Amino acid sequence: MRQTQILSPTLRQAPADAEAASHQMLVRAGYIRPLASGVYSYLPLGWRVMRQLERIIREEMDRAGAQELHLPALLPAELWKQSGRYGVYGPELIRLQDRHGREFALGPTHEEAIASLIRDEVKSYKRVPLTVYQIQTKYRDERRPRFGLLRGREFLMKDAYSFDIDAEGLDASYRAMFDAYHRIMRRLGLRYRAIEADAGAIGGDGATYEFTALADVGEDTVVSCTACEYAANLERAESGSAARKGAGAKEAGQYGNSPAPERFPTPGMRTIDELASGLGLQPSAFIKTLIYTADGAPVAVLVRGDHEVNEVKVKNCLGAAAVELADEETVAAVSGAPTGFAGPIGLRPDVRVLVDRDVAAMSEGIAGANAADTHVKHVVPGRDIPLDTVGDYRNVIEGEACPHCGDGRLQFHRGIEVGHVFKLGTKYSAALGATVLDPNAREQPLLMGCYGIGVSRLMAAIVEQHHDERGIIWPRAVAPFQVHLIPVAWKDEAQRQAAERLYAQLQQAGISVLLDDREERVGVKLADADLFGMHRKDSHKLFSNRPKDCCPFNPENL
Ligand code: ATP
Ligand code: MG
């Protein structure tokens, strides 16, 4: 392809709203252009990269035995009502009506659509295992579309779905996808981790792993062990005390040394920081009490003063659909005190109290007294706080012991979730009636797995990892062209002829080439080439600062 013909408008300046490097560079290099918030057009270079990503993903899906199909993006609301998700998916689901007033949604994901197809077309266990996939545009009205392709409202996803008759089958299908994802990430040249994750809104049971590209701009925190293979996202990572046997289980008589709880004034000291500096103590000396509402019911969560509550863990433990921090009014109603002074002793009796393991393990602590400007000391978990709901309710912190091997420490990285593999079980197949007859002619719901890759997000994630201050540096496997041929003096007849010859030869050899046939100054050509990213990181050094004789090839020899 000739550069005079390709639609690749480059910009010297990044758009003002572009915070992420990938957003800046993809726009500057003319790969993408915004049409609306979180909605992008892909220009020829961007679309060529997308095609490369799709090619690699298709090859690995096919190799894993999955079959490609294509489902509609326009989905009847009825299907989503059958699964129960129409009501709970919330404003992210783009809903619309046809001219007859029938309700539809633009697909953010396709469990319902595929389960309904399989329900109608697969009737016998003999037709499974079956894994299908598609590469398709998805729609999610994200609250905060940002970072360009990293969080769009319209984006490209590869989604695969597996169907099996039993748990062993599901294990094998899941494993095949899991392995394929590793191959894809490696072929794309990504630094990534497969991390344990929370199942979130898609639901289902069993394992879920996120494939996360490491990058500072990432919104996820990847927790990994310095010594073993353990890796999880922050929502999921177990606190090290999980490994400490019997944490919190105190022997009888163990409370003997602590005096009875004693109230004392703490005027205006609402936060742990204010208390710690006001009283000259470490944050870990305090028991922090946070009041939440879980599906409307009040819940108190107790964590040590230096720890943070993990709302996902709380939500999972309660089996609640929604958990959020209670408002001032609720806090006052259940504790009788303003926010900042709630504590475990004397809460309204209907408040469920969840005690983090590390609180249970404290010999004593200082807690809110459920009265304004007052705290209480010598609070002994087990003696003054019932320990029947002890669990892991906190975020892990960097540097703490690994819950698995105990030898290593937990370290944190930022990451971008680029893929996700779930075992869904029968959640959607049962709801939509995707059943088959088993060998004993009994009707069984199929076991499903679902496996997503954000294809457009991947494009941005690769740029996050592969760029320098001059522009993108594509890994060879995904570059829009294999060769960027840049005759630096197009006006020079000999150089032009040599370039044309080489251009023709490379194309004949099946190599994709972008020929810079513009009559531009060399500086402009090289700056654009740096931005486009189809060359080695240090190739500009080949040209040094001497544009006149900078061609590393002798055109006579071509
Ligand atoms: P996130 O937590 O980032 O919102 P998710 O958990 O909602 O993602 P999934 O439902 O697992 O995402 O979707 C599968 C894949 O689709 C994700 O791993 C991600 O790569 C991609 N993806 C999800 N939302 C977006 C988006 N708004 N823009 C681009 N890609 C996305
Ligand atoms: Mg996810």
PDB file of C-alpha atoms and ligand atoms in Angstrom, residues 38 42 85 89 92 108-109 111 138-142 144-146 148-159 181 198-202 209-211 219-220 233 235 416-422 450-458, ligand 1:
ATOM      1  CA  GLY A  38     -16.460   5.572  24.086  1.00  0.00           C
ATOM      2  CA  TYR A  42     -11.026   2.348  13.131  1.00  0.00           C
ATOM      3  CA  ARG A  85     -30.777 -10.393  33.919  1.00  0.00           C
ATOM      4  CA  TYR A  89     -28.073  -5.636  34.553  1.00  0.00           C
ATOM      5  CA  GLU A  92     -25.062  -0.506  31.263  1.00  0.00           C
ATOM      6  CA  PRO A 108     -23.177  -6.573  26.063  1.00  0.00           C
ATOM      7  CA  THR A 109     -22.481 -10.342  26.212  1.00  0.00           C
ATOM      8  CA  GLU A 111     -24.954 -16.116  27.236  1.00  0.00           C
ATOM      9  CA  LYS A 138     -20.542  -5.425  22.017  1.00  0.00           C
ATOM     10  CA  TYR A 139     -22.407  -2.544  23.635  1.00  0.00           C
ATOM     11  CA  ARG A 140     -22.142  -1.430  27.244  1.00  0.00           C
ATOM     12  CA  ASP A 141     -23.206   2.003  28.373  1.00  0.00           C
ATOM     13  CA  GLU A 142     -20.250   2.274  30.740  1.00  0.00           C
ATOM     14  CA  ARG A 144     -17.075   6.150  32.682  1.00  0.00           C
ATOM     15  CA  PRO A 145     -15.931   5.328  29.172  1.00  0.00           C
ATOM     16  CA  ARG A 146     -12.280   6.303  29.137  1.00  0.00           C
ATOM     17  CA  GLY A 148      -9.779   5.292  24.436  1.00  0.00           C
ATOM     18  CA  LEU A 149     -10.162   1.660  23.464  1.00  0.00           C
ATOM     19  CA  LEU A 150      -9.519   0.427  26.998  1.00  0.00           C
ATOM     20  CA  ARG A 151     -13.066   1.152  28.144  1.00  0.00           C
ATOM     21  CA  GLY A 152     -15.415   1.807  25.285  1.00  0.00           C
ATOM     22  CA  ARG A 153     -19.178   1.756  25.029  1.00  0.00           C
ATOM     23  CA  GLU A 154     -18.969  -0.032  21.697  1.00  0.00           C
ATOM     24  CA  PHE A 155     -16.092  -2.489  21.516  1.00  0.00           C
ATOM     25  CA  LEU A 156     -14.992  -5.678  19.868  1.00  0.00           C
ATOM     26  CA  MET A 157     -15.035  -8.886  21.873  1.00  0.00           C
ATOM     27  CA  LYS A 158     -14.263 -12.494  21.140  1.00  0.00           C
ATOM     28  CA  ASP A 159     -16.710 -14.492  23.192  1.00  0.00           C
ATOM     29  CA  TYR A 181      -5.670 -17.902  26.118  1.00  0.00           C
ATOM     30  CA  ASP A 198     -14.438 -12.784  41.305  1.00  0.00           C
ATOM     31  CA  ALA A 199     -17.292 -14.093  39.167  1.00  0.00           C
ATOM     32  CA  GLY A 200     -19.101 -10.724  39.230  1.00  0.00           C
ATOM     33  CA  ALA A 201     -22.403 -10.087  37.467  1.00  0.00           C
ATOM     34  CA  ILE A 202     -22.164 -12.978  35.000  1.00  0.00           C
ATOM     35  CA  TYR A 209      -9.570 -16.385  35.876  1.00  0.00           C
ATOM     36  CA  GLU A 210      -8.774 -13.024  34.399  1.00  0.00           C
ATOM     37  CA  PHE A 211      -5.984 -12.605  31.906  1.00  0.00           C
ATOM     38  CA  GLU A 219      -7.713  -0.247  36.608  1.00  0.00           C
ATOM     39  CA  ASP A 220      -7.204  -3.657  38.237  1.00  0.00           C
ATOM     40  CA  ASN A 233      -6.971  -9.627  41.660  1.00  0.00           C
ATOM     41  CA  GLU A 235     -11.141  -8.213  44.951  1.00  0.00           C
ATOM     42  CA  ILE A 416      -5.695  -4.313  32.347  1.00  0.00           C
ATOM     43  CA  GLU A 417      -8.166  -7.186  32.194  1.00  0.00           C
ATOM     44  CA  VAL A 418      -7.972  -8.371  28.604  1.00  0.00           C
ATOM     45  CA  GLY A 419      -9.615 -11.767  28.953  1.00  0.00           C
ATOM     46  CA  HIS A 420     -11.843 -13.681  31.300  1.00  0.00           C
ATOM     47  CA  VAL A 421     -12.704 -17.387  31.567  1.00  0.00           C
ATOM     48  CA  PHE A 422     -15.695 -18.570  33.627  1.00  0.00           C
ATOM     49  CA  CYS A 450     -17.906 -18.641  28.833  1.00  0.00           C
ATOM     50  CA  TYR A 451     -14.674 -17.125  27.667  1.00  0.00           C
ATOM     51  CA  GLY A 452     -14.203 -13.499  26.629  1.00  0.00           C
ATOM     52  CA  ILE A 453     -11.346 -11.514  25.155  1.00  0.00           C
ATOM     53  CA  GLY A 454     -11.579  -7.768  24.631  1.00  0.00           C
ATOM     54  CA  VAL A 455     -10.114  -7.545  21.142  1.00  0.00           C
ATOM     55  CA  SER A 456     -10.171  -3.758  20.877  1.00  0.00           C
ATOM     56  CA  ARG A 457      -8.986  -3.462  24.470  1.00  0.00           C
ATOM     57  CA  LEU A 458      -6.103  -5.780  23.586  1.00  0.00           C
TER      58      LEU A 458
HETATM   59  P1  ATP B   1     -14.326  -4.690  33.325  1.00  0.00           P
HETATM   60  O1  ATP B   1     -14.215  -5.244  34.718  1.00  0.00           O
HETATM   61  O2  ATP B   1     -13.051  -4.128  32.798  1.00  0.00           O
HETATM   62  O3  ATP B   1     -15.501  -3.785  33.147  1.00  0.00           O
HETATM   63  P2  ATP B   1     -15.817  -6.984  32.630  1.00  0.00           P
HETATM   64  O4  ATP B   1     -15.474  -7.872  33.755  1.00  0.00           O
HETATM   65  O5  ATP B   1     -17.082  -6.254  32.640  1.00  0.00           O
HETATM   66  O6  ATP B   1     -14.629  -5.942  32.387  1.00  0.00           O
HETATM   67  P3  ATP B   1     -16.296  -9.223  30.843  1.00  0.00           P
HETATM   68  O7  ATP B   1     -17.764  -9.156  30.994  1.00  0.00           O
HETATM   69  O8  ATP B   1     -15.556 -10.320  31.480  1.00  0.00           O
HETATM   70  O9  ATP B   1     -15.669  -7.808  31.267  1.00  0.00           O
HETATM   71  O10 ATP B   1     -15.964  -9.115  29.279  1.00  0.00           O
HETATM   72  C1  ATP B   1     -14.951  -9.869  28.634  1.00  0.00           C
HETATM   73  C2  ATP B   1     -13.829  -8.985  28.137  1.00  0.00           C
HETATM   74  O11 ATP B   1     -14.331  -7.893  27.360  1.00  0.00           O
HETATM   75  C3  ATP B   1     -13.051  -8.323  29.241  1.00  0.00           C
HETATM   76  O12 ATP B   1     -12.065  -9.199  29.726  1.00  0.00           O
HETATM   77  C4  ATP B   1     -12.454  -7.120  28.538  1.00  0.00           C
HETATM   78  O13 ATP B   1     -11.252  -7.487  27.893  1.00  0.00           O
HETATM   79  C5  ATP B   1     -13.475  -6.772  27.504  1.00  0.00           C
HETATM   80  N1  ATP B   1     -14.266  -5.598  27.903  1.00  0.00           N
HETATM   81  C6  ATP B   1     -15.216  -5.527  28.843  1.00  0.00           C
HETATM   82  N2  ATP B   1     -15.735  -4.296  28.936  1.00  0.00           N
HETATM   83  C7  ATP B   1     -15.087  -3.555  27.995  1.00  0.00           C
HETATM   84  C8  ATP B   1     -15.172  -2.198  27.571  1.00  0.00           C
HETATM   85  N3  ATP B   1     -16.035  -1.360  28.120  1.00  0.00           N
HETATM   86  N4  ATP B   1     -14.360  -1.779  26.570  1.00  0.00           N
HETATM   87  C9  ATP B   1     -13.483  -2.623  25.996  1.00  0.00           C
HETATM   88  N5  ATP B   1     -13.354  -3.914  26.347  1.00  0.00           N
HETATM   89  C10 ATP B   1     -14.144  -4.381  27.330  1.00  0.00           C
END
